[in-house]
Protein backbone atom coordinates (compact mmCIF):
# COMPACT_ATOMS: atom_id res chain seq x y z
CA UNK A 1 0.00 0.00 0.00
CA UNK A 2 1.41 3.35 -1.04
CA UNK A 3 1.22 5.96 1.72
CA UNK A 4 1.85 8.88 -0.61
CA UNK A 5 -1.13 10.09 -2.65
CA UNK A 6 1.07 12.35 -4.78
CA UNK A 7 2.91 9.57 -6.60
CA UNK A 8 2.21 9.14 -10.32
CA UNK A 9 3.62 6.19 -12.32
CA UNK A 10 6.03 7.50 -14.95
CA UNK A 11 5.81 5.50 -18.21
CA UNK A 12 8.89 4.13 -20.00
CA UNK A 13 9.61 3.92 -23.72
CA UNK A 14 11.41 0.58 -23.27
CA UNK A 15 9.17 -2.42 -22.58
CA UNK A 16 10.09 -5.64 -20.72
CA UNK A 17 10.02 -7.36 -24.13
CA UNK A 18 12.57 -4.83 -25.45
CA UNK A 19 14.89 -5.56 -22.53
CA UNK A 20 14.51 -9.32 -22.97
CA UNK A 21 15.28 -9.02 -26.68
CA UNK A 22 18.59 -7.29 -25.87
CA UNK A 23 19.57 -10.13 -23.50
CA UNK A 24 18.20 -12.88 -25.74
CA UNK A 25 16.21 -14.42 -22.90
CA UNK A 26 12.98 -13.97 -21.01
CA UNK A 27 13.05 -12.78 -17.40
CA UNK A 28 11.99 -15.30 -14.78
CA UNK A 29 11.73 -15.61 -10.98
CA UNK A 30 12.77 -18.97 -9.52
CA UNK A 31 11.71 -18.97 -5.86
CA UNK A 32 13.36 -21.48 -3.49
CA UNK A 33 11.48 -22.09 -0.24
CA UNK A 34 12.13 -24.48 2.64
CA UNK A 35 13.39 -24.65 6.21
CA UNK A 36 16.75 -23.29 7.34
CA UNK A 37 19.37 -25.91 6.46
CA UNK A 38 17.19 -27.55 3.79
CA UNK A 39 19.72 -26.77 1.05
CA UNK A 40 18.01 -23.82 -0.68
CA UNK A 41 21.03 -21.54 -0.86
CA UNK A 42 23.48 -24.33 -1.68
CA UNK A 43 21.36 -25.45 -4.63
CA UNK A 44 20.72 -21.86 -5.77
CA UNK A 45 24.47 -21.12 -5.74
CA UNK A 46 25.12 -24.20 -7.90
CA UNK A 47 22.31 -23.22 -10.26
CA UNK A 48 23.52 -19.64 -10.60
CA UNK A 49 26.95 -20.94 -11.65
CA UNK A 50 25.42 -23.36 -14.18
CA UNK A 51 23.25 -20.65 -15.72
CA UNK A 52 26.14 -18.20 -15.88
CA UNK A 53 28.35 -20.79 -17.58
CA UNK A 54 25.52 -21.38 -20.08
CA UNK A 55 25.65 -17.69 -20.99
CA UNK A 56 22.46 -16.71 -19.16
CA UNK A 57 21.97 -13.40 -17.36
CA UNK A 58 21.25 -14.55 -13.80
CA UNK A 59 21.30 -13.09 -10.30
CA UNK A 60 20.86 -14.76 -6.89
CA UNK A 61 18.99 -12.96 -4.11
CA UNK A 62 19.75 -14.86 -0.88
CA UNK A 63 17.80 -14.32 2.33
CA UNK A 64 20.77 -13.87 4.66
CA UNK A 65 22.60 -11.61 2.20
CA UNK A 66 19.55 -9.38 1.75
CA UNK A 67 19.12 -9.13 5.52
CA UNK A 68 22.69 -7.77 5.69
CA UNK A 69 21.62 -4.76 3.60
CA UNK A 70 18.19 -3.83 2.26
CA UNK A 71 16.33 -5.71 5.00
CA UNK A 72 18.77 -5.16 7.87
CA UNK A 73 16.07 -3.20 9.74
CA UNK A 74 13.75 -6.23 9.97
CA UNK A 75 13.48 -8.82 12.73
CA UNK A 76 11.68 -12.17 12.71
CA UNK A 77 8.15 -11.38 13.87
CA UNK A 78 5.42 -12.50 11.46
CA UNK A 79 4.97 -8.86 10.44
CA UNK A 80 8.69 -8.43 9.70
CA UNK A 81 8.85 -11.74 7.83
CA UNK A 82 5.98 -10.57 5.62
CA UNK A 83 7.71 -7.25 4.96
CA UNK A 84 10.95 -9.12 4.20
CA UNK A 85 9.17 -11.12 1.49
CA UNK A 86 7.18 -8.12 0.23
CA UNK A 87 10.39 -6.18 -0.41
CA UNK A 88 12.23 -9.04 -2.09
CA UNK A 89 9.16 -9.82 -4.22
CA UNK A 90 9.21 -6.25 -5.54
CA UNK A 91 12.96 -6.46 -6.23
CA UNK A 92 12.67 -9.87 -7.94
CA UNK A 93 9.87 -8.51 -10.14
CA UNK A 94 12.12 -5.61 -11.22
CA UNK A 95 14.94 -8.03 -12.08
CA UNK A 96 12.48 -10.16 -14.08
CA UNK A 97 11.23 -7.05 -15.86
CA UNK A 98 14.87 -6.36 -16.81
CA UNK A 99 15.13 -9.82 -18.42
CA UNK A 100 17.20 -11.44 -15.67
CA UNK A 101 16.72 -15.01 -14.46
CA UNK A 102 16.32 -14.21 -10.77
CA UNK A 103 16.97 -16.92 -8.20
CA UNK A 104 15.40 -16.14 -4.81
CA UNK A 105 16.41 -18.22 -1.79
CA UNK A 106 14.31 -17.29 1.26
CA UNK A 107 12.61 -19.48 3.87
CA UNK A 108 9.43 -17.50 3.04
CA UNK A 109 7.29 -19.48 5.51
CA UNK A 110 3.84 -18.13 4.61
CA UNK A 111 1.88 -19.18 1.52
CA UNK A 112 0.14 -15.82 1.14
CA UNK A 113 3.49 -14.05 0.73
CA UNK A 114 4.77 -16.62 -1.78
CA UNK A 115 1.55 -16.06 -3.72
CA UNK A 116 2.22 -12.32 -3.52
CA UNK A 117 5.67 -12.95 -5.02
CA UNK A 118 4.10 -15.01 -7.81
CA UNK A 119 1.60 -12.24 -8.60
CA UNK A 120 4.36 -9.61 -8.66
CA UNK A 121 6.44 -11.70 -11.10
CA UNK A 122 3.44 -11.94 -13.42
CA UNK A 123 1.56 -14.82 -14.98
CA UNK A 124 3.88 -17.56 -16.23
CA UNK A 125 7.05 -15.87 -14.96
CA UNK A 126 7.44 -17.70 -11.63
CA UNK A 127 8.72 -21.15 -10.68
CA UNK A 128 8.27 -22.19 -7.05
CA UNK A 129 10.89 -24.69 -5.90
CA UNK A 130 10.11 -26.44 -2.62
CA UNK A 131 13.22 -27.86 -0.97
CA UNK A 132 11.33 -30.40 1.13
CA UNK A 133 13.97 -31.45 3.66
CA UNK A 134 12.30 -32.37 6.96
CA UNK A 135 12.93 -30.52 10.24
CA UNK A 136 14.95 -33.32 11.84
CA UNK A 137 17.36 -33.55 8.90
CA UNK A 138 17.78 -29.75 8.87
CA UNK A 139 18.43 -29.83 12.63
CA UNK A 140 21.14 -32.47 12.19
CA UNK A 141 22.79 -30.56 9.33
CA UNK A 142 22.58 -27.19 11.08
CA UNK A 143 25.17 -25.52 8.78
CA UNK A 144 24.79 -22.13 10.49
CA UNK A 145 24.57 -23.46 14.05
CA UNK A 146 21.07 -21.99 14.41
CA UNK A 147 19.30 -25.11 15.67
CA UNK A 148 21.65 -25.26 18.67
CA UNK A 149 20.69 -21.75 19.78
CA UNK A 150 17.59 -20.72 21.69
CA UNK A 151 16.18 -18.47 18.96
CA UNK A 152 12.72 -16.98 19.40
CA UNK A 153 10.34 -17.38 16.42
CA UNK A 154 12.52 -20.04 14.79
CA UNK A 155 10.78 -21.37 11.68
CA UNK A 156 9.69 -24.99 11.97
CA UNK A 157 10.17 -25.00 15.73
CA UNK A 158 8.06 -22.26 17.38
CA UNK A 159 7.13 -20.35 14.23
CA UNK A 160 5.10 -22.08 11.55
CA UNK A 161 6.19 -23.05 8.05
CA UNK A 162 3.37 -23.52 5.56
CA UNK A 163 4.42 -26.06 2.94
CA UNK A 164 3.67 -25.17 -0.68
CA UNK A 165 0.48 -26.75 -2.01
CA UNK A 166 1.35 -26.82 -5.73
CA UNK A 167 5.02 -26.00 -6.31
CA UNK A 168 6.35 -26.39 -9.84
CA UNK A 169 9.35 -28.35 -8.52
CA UNK A 170 9.93 -30.39 -5.34
CA UNK A 171 13.53 -31.24 -4.42
CA UNK A 172 14.53 -33.96 -1.98
CA UNK A 173 18.04 -33.16 -0.77
CA UNK A 174 18.28 -36.49 1.04
CA UNK A 175 18.05 -38.40 -2.26
CA UNK A 176 19.93 -35.90 -4.46
CA UNK A 177 23.07 -33.83 -3.94
CA UNK A 178 23.05 -30.05 -4.60
CA UNK A 179 24.41 -30.39 -8.15
CA UNK A 180 21.79 -32.99 -9.10
CA UNK A 181 19.02 -30.83 -7.63
CA UNK A 182 20.35 -27.75 -9.46
CA UNK A 183 20.38 -29.68 -12.76
CA UNK A 184 16.72 -30.63 -12.24
CA UNK A 185 15.79 -26.95 -11.85
CA UNK A 186 18.03 -25.99 -14.77
CA UNK A 187 16.11 -28.37 -17.06
CA UNK A 188 12.82 -26.70 -16.09
CA UNK A 189 14.27 -23.22 -16.67
CA UNK A 190 15.56 -24.20 -20.11
CA UNK A 191 12.10 -25.57 -20.99
CA UNK A 192 10.56 -22.29 -19.89
CA UNK A 193 13.02 -20.23 -21.90
CA UNK A 194 12.52 -22.38 -25.01
CA UNK A 195 8.74 -21.88 -24.78
CA UNK A 196 8.90 -18.13 -24.22
CA UNK A 197 11.49 -16.89 -26.76
mmCIF file of C-alpha atoms in Angstrom:
data_model
loop_
_atom_site.group_PDB
_atom_site.id
_atom_site.type_symbol
_atom_site.label_atom_id
_atom_site.label_comp_id
_atom_site.label_asym_id
_atom_site.label_seq_id
_atom_site.Cartn_x
_atom_site.Cartn_y
_atom_site.Cartn_z
ATOM 1 C CA UNK A 1 0.000 0.000 0.000
ATOM 2 C CA UNK A 2 1.410 3.354 -1.044
ATOM 3 C CA UNK A 3 1.219 5.957 1.723
ATOM 4 C CA UNK A 4 1.849 8.875 -0.611
ATOM 5 C CA UNK A 5 -1.126 10.089 -2.645
ATOM 6 C CA UNK A 6 1.065 12.345 -4.775
ATOM 7 C CA UNK A 7 2.909 9.567 -6.604
ATOM 8 C CA UNK A 8 2.211 9.137 -10.318
ATOM 9 C CA UNK A 9 3.619 6.192 -12.319
ATOM 10 C CA UNK A 10 6.025 7.500 -14.951
ATOM 11 C CA UNK A 11 5.809 5.499 -18.207
ATOM 12 C CA UNK A 12 8.886 4.126 -19.998
ATOM 13 C CA UNK A 13 9.613 3.919 -23.715
ATOM 14 C CA UNK A 14 11.410 0.585 -23.266
ATOM 15 C CA UNK A 15 9.174 -2.422 -22.580
ATOM 16 C CA UNK A 16 10.086 -5.637 -20.724
ATOM 17 C CA UNK A 17 10.019 -7.358 -24.129
ATOM 18 C CA UNK A 18 12.568 -4.826 -25.452
ATOM 19 C CA UNK A 19 14.886 -5.560 -22.526
ATOM 20 C CA UNK A 20 14.514 -9.321 -22.965
ATOM 21 C CA UNK A 21 15.282 -9.020 -26.678
ATOM 22 C CA UNK A 22 18.594 -7.295 -25.868
ATOM 23 C CA UNK A 23 19.566 -10.133 -23.504
ATOM 24 C CA UNK A 24 18.197 -12.881 -25.738
ATOM 25 C CA UNK A 25 16.214 -14.421 -22.902
ATOM 26 C CA UNK A 26 12.977 -13.972 -21.007
ATOM 27 C CA UNK A 27 13.053 -12.776 -17.398
ATOM 28 C CA UNK A 28 11.992 -15.305 -14.778
ATOM 29 C CA UNK A 29 11.731 -15.608 -10.982
ATOM 30 C CA UNK A 30 12.766 -18.973 -9.515
ATOM 31 C CA UNK A 31 11.714 -18.965 -5.857
ATOM 32 C CA UNK A 32 13.361 -21.478 -3.486
ATOM 33 C CA UNK A 33 11.476 -22.085 -0.240
ATOM 34 C CA UNK A 34 12.130 -24.480 2.637
ATOM 35 C CA UNK A 35 13.394 -24.647 6.208
ATOM 36 C CA UNK A 36 16.749 -23.295 7.342
ATOM 37 C CA UNK A 37 19.365 -25.908 6.456
ATOM 38 C CA UNK A 38 17.187 -27.552 3.795
ATOM 39 C CA UNK A 39 19.715 -26.768 1.050
ATOM 40 C CA UNK A 40 18.012 -23.819 -0.683
ATOM 41 C CA UNK A 41 21.030 -21.538 -0.855
ATOM 42 C CA UNK A 42 23.484 -24.332 -1.675
ATOM 43 C CA UNK A 43 21.357 -25.447 -4.629
ATOM 44 C CA UNK A 44 20.723 -21.860 -5.770
ATOM 45 C CA UNK A 45 24.475 -21.117 -5.741
ATOM 46 C CA UNK A 46 25.119 -24.203 -7.902
ATOM 47 C CA UNK A 47 22.308 -23.224 -10.255
ATOM 48 C CA UNK A 48 23.523 -19.643 -10.596
ATOM 49 C CA UNK A 49 26.947 -20.942 -11.655
ATOM 50 C CA UNK A 50 25.421 -23.358 -14.179
ATOM 51 C CA UNK A 51 23.246 -20.646 -15.723
ATOM 52 C CA UNK A 52 26.142 -18.200 -15.876
ATOM 53 C CA UNK A 53 28.353 -20.790 -17.581
ATOM 54 C CA UNK A 54 25.522 -21.384 -20.082
ATOM 55 C CA UNK A 55 25.648 -17.691 -20.993
ATOM 56 C CA UNK A 56 22.461 -16.712 -19.163
ATOM 57 C CA UNK A 57 21.973 -13.396 -17.363
ATOM 58 C CA UNK A 58 21.250 -14.548 -13.798
ATOM 59 C CA UNK A 59 21.303 -13.090 -10.296
ATOM 60 C CA UNK A 60 20.859 -14.764 -6.891
ATOM 61 C CA UNK A 61 18.986 -12.961 -4.111
ATOM 62 C CA UNK A 62 19.751 -14.855 -0.884
ATOM 63 C CA UNK A 63 17.795 -14.323 2.334
ATOM 64 C CA UNK A 64 20.766 -13.868 4.663
ATOM 65 C CA UNK A 65 22.596 -11.609 2.198
ATOM 66 C CA UNK A 66 19.552 -9.381 1.747
ATOM 67 C CA UNK A 67 19.125 -9.125 5.522
ATOM 68 C CA UNK A 68 22.688 -7.767 5.691
ATOM 69 C CA UNK A 69 21.621 -4.755 3.601
ATOM 70 C CA UNK A 70 18.190 -3.830 2.259
ATOM 71 C CA UNK A 71 16.328 -5.707 5.003
ATOM 72 C CA UNK A 72 18.770 -5.155 7.871
ATOM 73 C CA UNK A 73 16.075 -3.197 9.737
ATOM 74 C CA UNK A 74 13.755 -6.230 9.971
ATOM 75 C CA UNK A 75 13.482 -8.817 12.728
ATOM 76 C CA UNK A 76 11.679 -12.167 12.709
ATOM 77 C CA UNK A 77 8.152 -11.382 13.865
ATOM 78 C CA UNK A 78 5.421 -12.496 11.460
ATOM 79 C CA UNK A 79 4.971 -8.859 10.437
ATOM 80 C CA UNK A 80 8.692 -8.431 9.698
ATOM 81 C CA UNK A 81 8.846 -11.743 7.832
ATOM 82 C CA UNK A 82 5.982 -10.574 5.617
ATOM 83 C CA UNK A 83 7.712 -7.253 4.962
ATOM 84 C CA UNK A 84 10.954 -9.121 4.199
ATOM 85 C CA UNK A 85 9.172 -11.121 1.490
ATOM 86 C CA UNK A 86 7.181 -8.122 0.232
ATOM 87 C CA UNK A 87 10.386 -6.181 -0.414
ATOM 88 C CA UNK A 88 12.231 -9.035 -2.091
ATOM 89 C CA UNK A 89 9.163 -9.823 -4.223
ATOM 90 C CA UNK A 90 9.213 -6.254 -5.538
ATOM 91 C CA UNK A 91 12.957 -6.460 -6.226
ATOM 92 C CA UNK A 92 12.670 -9.865 -7.936
ATOM 93 C CA UNK A 93 9.871 -8.506 -10.140
ATOM 94 C CA UNK A 94 12.121 -5.609 -11.220
ATOM 95 C CA UNK A 95 14.940 -8.027 -12.075
ATOM 96 C CA UNK A 96 12.485 -10.164 -14.078
ATOM 97 C CA UNK A 97 11.234 -7.053 -15.861
ATOM 98 C CA UNK A 98 14.868 -6.360 -16.813
ATOM 99 C CA UNK A 99 15.128 -9.817 -18.424
ATOM 100 C CA UNK A 100 17.200 -11.440 -15.671
ATOM 101 C CA UNK A 101 16.724 -15.006 -14.462
ATOM 102 C CA UNK A 102 16.320 -14.206 -10.773
ATOM 103 C CA UNK A 103 16.965 -16.920 -8.196
ATOM 104 C CA UNK A 104 15.403 -16.138 -4.814
ATOM 105 C CA UNK A 105 16.408 -18.222 -1.790
ATOM 106 C CA UNK A 106 14.310 -17.293 1.261
ATOM 107 C CA UNK A 107 12.612 -19.479 3.866
ATOM 108 C CA UNK A 108 9.426 -17.504 3.044
ATOM 109 C CA UNK A 109 7.289 -19.480 5.510
ATOM 110 C CA UNK A 110 3.841 -18.127 4.612
ATOM 111 C CA UNK A 111 1.881 -19.180 1.522
ATOM 112 C CA UNK A 112 0.141 -15.821 1.137
ATOM 113 C CA UNK A 113 3.492 -14.055 0.725
ATOM 114 C CA UNK A 114 4.773 -16.623 -1.785
ATOM 115 C CA UNK A 115 1.545 -16.057 -3.722
ATOM 116 C CA UNK A 116 2.216 -12.319 -3.516
ATOM 117 C CA UNK A 117 5.675 -12.951 -5.022
ATOM 118 C CA UNK A 118 4.099 -15.015 -7.812
ATOM 119 C CA UNK A 119 1.597 -12.242 -8.602
ATOM 120 C CA UNK A 120 4.363 -9.611 -8.661
ATOM 121 C CA UNK A 121 6.441 -11.696 -11.100
ATOM 122 C CA UNK A 122 3.444 -11.940 -13.421
ATOM 123 C CA UNK A 123 1.563 -14.824 -14.977
ATOM 124 C CA UNK A 124 3.880 -17.563 -16.234
ATOM 125 C CA UNK A 125 7.054 -15.865 -14.956
ATOM 126 C CA UNK A 126 7.442 -17.697 -11.634
ATOM 127 C CA UNK A 127 8.718 -21.145 -10.683
ATOM 128 C CA UNK A 128 8.272 -22.188 -7.053
ATOM 129 C CA UNK A 129 10.886 -24.690 -5.898
ATOM 130 C CA UNK A 130 10.108 -26.445 -2.623
ATOM 131 C CA UNK A 131 13.222 -27.862 -0.967
ATOM 132 C CA UNK A 132 11.328 -30.396 1.130
ATOM 133 C CA UNK A 133 13.970 -31.452 3.659
ATOM 134 C CA UNK A 134 12.301 -32.366 6.963
ATOM 135 C CA UNK A 135 12.931 -30.515 10.244
ATOM 136 C CA UNK A 136 14.953 -33.323 11.845
ATOM 137 C CA UNK A 137 17.363 -33.549 8.898
ATOM 138 C CA UNK A 138 17.776 -29.755 8.867
ATOM 139 C CA UNK A 139 18.428 -29.834 12.630
ATOM 140 C CA UNK A 140 21.139 -32.472 12.189
ATOM 141 C CA UNK A 141 22.794 -30.561 9.325
ATOM 142 C CA UNK A 142 22.581 -27.188 11.082
ATOM 143 C CA UNK A 143 25.170 -25.520 8.776
ATOM 144 C CA UNK A 144 24.794 -22.129 10.491
ATOM 145 C CA UNK A 145 24.569 -23.459 14.046
ATOM 146 C CA UNK A 146 21.068 -21.990 14.408
ATOM 147 C CA UNK A 147 19.298 -25.107 15.665
ATOM 148 C CA UNK A 148 21.651 -25.259 18.667
ATOM 149 C CA UNK A 149 20.692 -21.749 19.782
ATOM 150 C CA UNK A 150 17.590 -20.724 21.689
ATOM 151 C CA UNK A 151 16.178 -18.473 18.962
ATOM 152 C CA UNK A 152 12.724 -16.977 19.398
ATOM 153 C CA UNK A 153 10.336 -17.379 16.416
ATOM 154 C CA UNK A 154 12.522 -20.044 14.793
ATOM 155 C CA UNK A 155 10.782 -21.373 11.677
ATOM 156 C CA UNK A 156 9.686 -24.989 11.968
ATOM 157 C CA UNK A 157 10.167 -24.998 15.729
ATOM 158 C CA UNK A 158 8.063 -22.264 17.384
ATOM 159 C CA UNK A 159 7.134 -20.347 14.234
ATOM 160 C CA UNK A 160 5.103 -22.082 11.549
ATOM 161 C CA UNK A 161 6.189 -23.054 8.047
ATOM 162 C CA UNK A 162 3.366 -23.525 5.557
ATOM 163 C CA UNK A 163 4.425 -26.063 2.942
ATOM 164 C CA UNK A 164 3.670 -25.167 -0.682
ATOM 165 C CA UNK A 165 0.480 -26.749 -2.011
ATOM 166 C CA UNK A 166 1.354 -26.821 -5.728
ATOM 167 C CA UNK A 167 5.022 -25.999 -6.306
ATOM 168 C CA UNK A 168 6.346 -26.387 -9.835
ATOM 169 C CA UNK A 169 9.349 -28.348 -8.519
ATOM 170 C CA UNK A 170 9.931 -30.389 -5.336
ATOM 171 C CA UNK A 171 13.528 -31.237 -4.422
ATOM 172 C CA UNK A 172 14.533 -33.961 -1.975
ATOM 173 C CA UNK A 173 18.044 -33.165 -0.770
ATOM 174 C CA UNK A 174 18.281 -36.491 1.036
ATOM 175 C CA UNK A 175 18.049 -38.397 -2.263
ATOM 176 C CA UNK A 176 19.931 -35.896 -4.455
ATOM 177 C CA UNK A 177 23.070 -33.827 -3.939
ATOM 178 C CA UNK A 178 23.046 -30.046 -4.605
ATOM 179 C CA UNK A 179 24.410 -30.387 -8.154
ATOM 180 C CA UNK A 180 21.786 -32.995 -9.096
ATOM 181 C CA UNK A 181 19.022 -30.828 -7.628
ATOM 182 C CA UNK A 182 20.348 -27.746 -9.458
ATOM 183 C CA UNK A 183 20.378 -29.680 -12.758
ATOM 184 C CA UNK A 184 16.725 -30.629 -12.239
ATOM 185 C CA UNK A 185 15.785 -26.952 -11.846
ATOM 186 C CA UNK A 186 18.029 -25.988 -14.773
ATOM 187 C CA UNK A 187 16.110 -28.368 -17.055
ATOM 188 C CA UNK A 188 12.825 -26.700 -16.092
ATOM 189 C CA UNK A 189 14.273 -23.222 -16.667
ATOM 190 C CA UNK A 190 15.557 -24.199 -20.108
ATOM 191 C CA UNK A 191 12.095 -25.570 -20.992
ATOM 192 C CA UNK A 192 10.558 -22.290 -19.895
ATOM 193 C CA UNK A 193 13.024 -20.226 -21.904
ATOM 194 C CA UNK A 194 12.518 -22.375 -25.008
ATOM 195 C CA UNK A 195 8.744 -21.880 -24.781
ATOM 196 C CA UNK A 196 8.905 -18.129 -24.216
ATOM 197 C CA UNK A 197 11.489 -16.895 -26.758
#
